[in-house]
Amino acid sequence: EVQLVESGGGLIQPGGSLRLSCAASGLTVSSNYMSWVRQAPGKGLEWVSVIYSGSSTYYADSVKGRFTISRDNSKNTVYLQMNSLRAEDTAVYYCARQRVELITGTPPYFDYWGQGTLVTVSS
Amino acid sequence: DIQMTQSPSSLSASVGDRVTITCRASQSISSYLNWYQQKPGKAPNLLIYAASSLQSGVPSRFSGSGSGTDFTLIISSLQPEDFATYYCQQSRSTVTVSFGQGTKLEIK
């Protein structure tokens, strides 16, 4: 059974930093496309970042230059380092596996999600 | 970037009703379109991938169709557990994934 467990959220002042973790079991993060998706209170879903199995990383324009995605293969964990936090970064942050089937060419989709961790940026 | 627009934004329906939610992409995305259901306080749950493929374990009353820019999610006969918010998501580019704004399905 696949499980993704996020941690590291909390209350942080504007301009501060926070690191989120996503511990995976039942899948190997280094062999998968792992993303962070966030949801501001009462709002819709916003994709934040992805790390490919080959280690390439990509970011939404709203977080580029402030957030960094990484992984620790030995811990089977994905991280999101968030710097220069702003009030508009307040959200529940979900870790999700983006299934990519290169051989069949099936369009990618998010099939496993964590339970989310709440980040509140406020003074 | 590809923009996704869902309609309606909210919808009231009764148990047993047939419900249709639409999603339009700002440019052609072929069949790179997925649908998710989200209940309050929970993570999204994949319903449909590749526009029309039913995810394992999802009831057959859910179906999806479309290609190019226009897509549809249909719930053939609403059940009490279907009242939730639904999101479409394009995956034409894994680099810049985007979601629709959501459709909240409420009990009439």
Tab-separated table of C-alpha atoms in Angstrom:
chain	number	residue	atom	x	y	z
A	1	GLU	CA	0.000	0.000	0.000
A	2	VAL	CA	1.311	3.415	-0.961
A	3	GLN	CA	1.426	6.090	1.728
A	4	LEU	CA	2.634	9.666	1.517
A	5	VAL	CA	2.949	11.464	4.844
A	6	GLU	CA	3.647	15.189	4.933
A	7	SER	CA	5.049	17.045	7.905
A	8	GLY	CA	6.724	20.323	8.772
A	9	GLY	CA	3.847	22.754	8.448
A	10	GLY	CA	3.061	25.399	11.024
A	11	LEU	CA	2.768	29.093	11.747
A	12	ILE	CA	5.581	31.227	10.373
A	13	GLN	CA	6.094	34.965	10.082
A	14	PRO	CA	6.294	36.679	6.698
A	15	GLY	CA	9.812	36.480	5.321
A	16	GLY	CA	10.533	33.304	7.247
A	17	SER	CA	11.515	29.840	6.069
A	18	LEU	CA	10.041	26.389	6.495
A	19	ARG	CA	10.895	22.946	5.194
A	20	LEU	CA	8.153	20.459	4.416
A	21	SER	CA	8.788	16.723	4.249
A	22	CYS	CA	6.929	13.976	2.419
A	23	ALA	CA	7.852	10.509	3.608
A	24	ALA	CA	6.864	7.795	1.168
A	25	SER	CA	6.202	4.114	1.674
A	26	GLY	CA	5.098	1.608	-0.928
A	27	LEU	CA	6.833	3.528	-3.716
A	28	THR	CA	10.364	4.729	-4.401
A	29	VAL	CA	10.555	8.518	-4.736
A	30	SER	CA	13.698	8.374	-6.873
A	31	SER	CA	11.828	6.356	-9.514
A	32	ASN	CA	8.829	8.655	-9.667
A	33	TYR	CA	7.739	12.176	-10.528
A	34	MET	CA	6.885	13.718	-7.146
A	35	SER	CA	4.982	16.984	-6.890
A	36	TRP	CA	3.790	19.462	-4.323
A	37	VAL	CA	0.297	20.889	-4.769
A	38	ARG	CA	-1.184	23.515	-2.460
A	39	GLN	CA	-4.636	24.744	-1.586
A	40	ALA	CA	-5.243	28.090	0.061
A	41	PRO	CA	-8.135	28.179	2.562
A	42	GLY	CA	-11.429	27.946	0.687
A	43	LYS	CA	-9.669	28.031	-2.689
A	44	GLY	CA	-8.773	25.626	-5.470
A	45	LEU	CA	-5.743	23.482	-6.151
A	46	GLU	CA	-2.466	25.026	-7.311
A	47	TRP	CA	0.486	23.005	-8.537
A	48	VAL	CA	3.720	24.194	-6.898
A	49	SER	CA	6.674	22.059	-7.944
A	50	VAL	CA	7.833	18.729	-9.323
A	51	ILE	CA	11.013	16.674	-9.119
A	52	TYR	CA	11.525	14.148	-11.877
A	53	SER	CA	13.008	10.702	-11.438
A	54	GLY	CA	16.047	12.064	-13.253
A	55	SER	CA	16.314	14.896	-10.706
A	56	SER	CA	15.148	17.756	-12.927
A	57	THR	CA	13.036	20.233	-10.984
A	58	TYR	CA	10.357	22.712	-12.034
A	59	TYR	CA	8.350	25.365	-10.238
A	60	ALA	CA	5.228	27.460	-10.586
A	61	ASP	CA	6.020	31.097	-11.360
A	62	SER	CA	4.480	32.103	-8.018
A	63	VAL	CA	7.211	30.289	-6.053
A	64	LYS	CA	10.157	30.297	-8.451
A	65	GLY	CA	13.308	31.552	-6.771
A	66	ARG	CA	11.839	31.117	-3.274
A	67	PHE	CA	10.999	27.393	-3.040
A	68	THR	CA	13.293	24.421	-3.662
A	69	ILE	CA	12.206	20.830	-4.107
A	70	SER	CA	14.624	18.009	-3.327
A	71	ARG	CA	14.690	14.418	-2.204
A	72	ASP	CA	16.727	12.085	-0.005
A	73	ASN	CA	16.752	8.673	-1.627
A	74	SER	CA	18.094	6.981	1.508
A	75	LYS	CA	15.092	8.242	3.469
A	76	ASN	CA	12.648	7.877	0.556
A	77	THR	CA	11.526	11.396	1.319
A	78	VAL	CA	10.784	14.497	-0.760
A	79	TYR	CA	11.266	17.992	0.644
A	80	LEU	CA	10.026	21.473	-0.109
A	81	GLN	CA	12.246	24.224	1.233
A	82	MET	CA	10.219	27.427	1.393
A	83	ASN	CA	12.026	30.732	1.849
A	84	SER	CA	10.870	34.366	1.864
A	85	LEU	CA	7.377	33.239	2.771
A	86	ARG	CA	4.445	35.532	2.088
A	87	ALA	CA	0.892	35.658	3.377
A	88	GLU	CA	-0.307	34.334	0.024
A	89	ASP	CA	1.693	31.134	0.588
A	90	THR	CA	-0.743	30.193	3.355
A	91	ALA	CA	-2.233	26.870	2.298
A	92	VAL	CA	-2.465	23.167	2.864
A	93	TYR	CA	0.465	21.604	1.024
A	94	TYR	CA	-0.040	18.165	-0.478
A	95	CYS	CA	2.605	15.798	-1.730
A	96	ALA	CA	1.477	13.729	-4.716
A	97	ARG	CA	2.875	11.110	-7.060
A	98	GLN	CA	2.466	11.975	-10.709
A	99	ARG	CA	2.182	8.701	-12.556
A	100	VAL	CA	3.990	8.872	-15.874
A	101	GLU	CA	3.869	5.916	-18.247
A	102	LEU	CA	6.546	6.638	-20.817
A	103	ILE	CA	6.199	3.295	-22.597
A	104	THR	CA	2.431	3.376	-23.098
A	105	GLY	CA	2.265	7.165	-23.502
A	106	THR	CA	-0.701	7.377	-21.134
A	107	PRO	CA	-1.192	11.005	-20.105
A	108	PRO	CA	0.192	11.693	-16.612
A	109	TYR	CA	-2.054	11.936	-13.575
A	110	PHE	CA	-1.803	12.278	-9.781
A	111	ASP	CA	-2.825	8.949	-8.308
A	112	TYR	CA	-1.442	9.081	-4.771
A	113	TRP	CA	-1.761	12.029	-2.404
A	114	GLY	CA	-0.722	12.675	1.158
A	115	GLN	CA	-3.080	14.036	3.794
A	116	GLY	CA	-1.571	17.515	3.582
A	117	THR	CA	0.204	19.832	6.002
A	118	LEU	CA	-0.989	23.346	6.803
A	119	VAL	CA	1.348	26.296	6.409
A	120	THR	CA	0.162	29.605	7.849
A	121	VAL	CA	2.177	32.730	7.104
A	122	SER	CA	1.140	35.490	9.460
A	123	SER	CA	2.598	37.971	11.895
B	1	ASP	CA	0.578	28.566	-19.698
B	2	ILE	CA	-2.570	26.517	-20.253
B	3	GLN	CA	-5.635	27.855	-18.430
B	4	MET	CA	-8.442	25.540	-17.389
B	5	THR	CA	-11.993	26.838	-16.954
B	6	GLN	CA	-14.728	24.767	-15.353
B	7	SER	CA	-18.455	25.358	-15.462
B	8	PRO	CA	-20.519	25.721	-13.514
B	9	SER	CA	-18.617	26.887	-10.416
B	10	SER	CA	-21.362	25.466	-8.241
B	11	LEU	CA	-24.286	23.201	-8.807
B	12	SER	CA	-27.273	22.019	-6.755
B	13	ALA	CA	-28.685	18.602	-7.523
B	14	SER	CA	-30.670	15.787	-5.957
B	15	VAL	CA	-29.850	12.154	-5.315
B	16	GLY	CA	-30.526	10.219	-8.506
B	17	ASP	CA	-29.929	13.189	-10.815
B	18	ARG	CA	-27.642	13.074	-13.827
B	19	VAL	CA	-24.975	15.753	-13.489
B	20	THR	CA	-22.656	17.206	-16.114
B	21	ILE	CA	-19.569	19.314	-15.383
B	22	THR	CA	-17.546	20.837	-18.188
B	23	CYS	CA	-13.926	21.882	-18.448
B	24	ARG	CA	-12.369	23.956	-21.205
B	25	ALA	CA	-8.663	24.349	-21.920
B	26	SER	CA	-7.183	27.555	-23.325
B	27	GLN	CA	-5.390	25.509	-25.998
B	28	SER	CA	-5.553	21.958	-27.249
B	29	ILE	CA	-4.417	19.374	-24.728
B	30	SER	CA	-5.416	16.272	-26.692
B	31	SER	CA	-6.637	13.810	-24.032
B	32	TYR	CA	-4.290	15.040	-21.291
B	33	LEU	CA	-7.151	15.722	-18.899
B	34	ASN	CA	-7.873	14.279	-15.475
B	35	TRP	CA	-10.749	14.659	-13.020
B	36	TYR	CA	-10.550	14.630	-9.233
B	37	GLN	CA	-13.088	14.629	-6.417
B	38	GLN	CA	-12.317	16.395	-3.163
B	39	LYS	CA	-14.300	16.254	0.057
B	40	PRO	CA	-13.836	18.804	2.859
B	41	GLY	CA	-10.630	18.302	4.806
B	42	LYS	CA	-9.436	15.523	2.508
B	43	ALA	CA	-6.923	15.197	-0.289
B	44	PRO	CA	-8.196	15.054	-3.879
B	45	ASN	CA	-9.084	11.618	-5.224
B	46	LEU	CA	-8.497	10.646	-8.855
B	47	LEU	CA	-11.684	9.702	-10.718
B	48	ILE	CA	-10.861	9.839	-14.433
B	49	TYR	CA	-7.524	9.998	-16.248
B	50	ALA	CA	-6.684	10.509	-19.895
B	51	ALA	CA	-10.085	12.171	-20.376
B	52	SER	CA	-12.139	8.986	-20.286
B	53	SER	CA	-10.350	6.200	-18.379
B	54	LEU	CA	-11.964	5.262	-15.080
B	55	GLN	CA	-9.501	4.942	-12.206
B	56	SER	CA	-9.540	1.572	-10.481
B	57	GLY	CA	-12.074	1.432	-7.665
B	58	VAL	CA	-14.130	4.395	-8.901
B	59	PRO	CA	-17.845	3.638	-9.415
B	60	SER	CA	-19.004	3.268	-13.012
B	61	ARG	CA	-21.574	6.052	-12.600
B	62	PHE	CA	-18.632	8.410	-13.215
B	63	SER	CA	-17.572	8.907	-16.820
B	64	GLY	CA	-15.494	11.367	-18.778
B	65	SER	CA	-15.308	12.413	-22.390
B	66	GLY	CA	-13.755	14.969	-24.690
B	67	SER	CA	-10.515	15.837	-26.403
B	68	GLY	CA	-8.746	18.923	-27.630
B	69	THR	CA	-10.150	21.799	-25.588
B	70	ASP	CA	-13.568	20.648	-24.351
B	71	PHE	CA	-14.153	17.962	-21.744
B	72	THR	CA	-17.059	16.629	-19.704
B	73	LEU	CA	-17.467	14.746	-16.442
B	74	ILE	CA	-20.795	12.991	-16.043
B	75	ILE	CA	-22.251	11.432	-12.920
B	76	SER	CA	-25.084	9.270	-14.197
B	77	SER	CA	-27.071	8.934	-10.962
B	78	LEU	CA	-25.964	11.032	-8.007
B	79	GLN	CA	-25.374	9.247	-4.737
B	80	PRO	CA	-25.178	10.938	-1.311
B	81	GLU	CA	-21.407	10.393	-1.179
B	82	ASP	CA	-20.903	12.273	-4.462
B	83	PHE	CA	-21.549	15.692	-2.984
B	84	ALA	CA	-18.093	17.225	-3.112
B	85	THR	CA	-15.926	19.577	-5.174
B	86	TYR	CA	-14.667	18.415	-8.558
B	87	TYR	CA	-11.522	19.595	-10.323
B	88	CYS	CA	-10.217	19.070	-13.814
B	89	GLN	CA	-6.460	19.096	-14.396
B	90	GLN	CA	-4.413	19.232	-17.569
B	91	SER	CA	-1.182	17.279	-17.847
B	92	ARG	CA	-0.189	18.227	-21.372
B	93	SER	CA	2.995	19.431	-19.790
B	94	THR	CA	4.219	17.818	-16.570
B	95	VAL	CA	6.296	20.943	-16.095
B	96	THR	CA	3.340	23.323	-15.802
B	97	VAL	CA	0.383	21.356	-14.527
B	98	SER	CA	-2.785	23.379	-14.013
B	99	PHE	CA	-6.182	22.794	-12.435
B	100	GLY	CA	-9.612	24.201	-13.083
B	101	GLN	CA	-11.104	26.407	-10.392
B	102	GLY	CA	-13.397	23.659	-9.149
B	103	THR	CA	-17.116	22.843	-9.236
B	104	LYS	CA	-18.870	22.512	-5.899
B	105	LEU	CA	-21.705	20.012	-6.071
B	106	GLU	CA	-24.282	20.570	-3.357
B	107	ILE	CA	-27.464	18.876	-2.274
B	108	LYS	CA	-30.664	20.517	-3.499
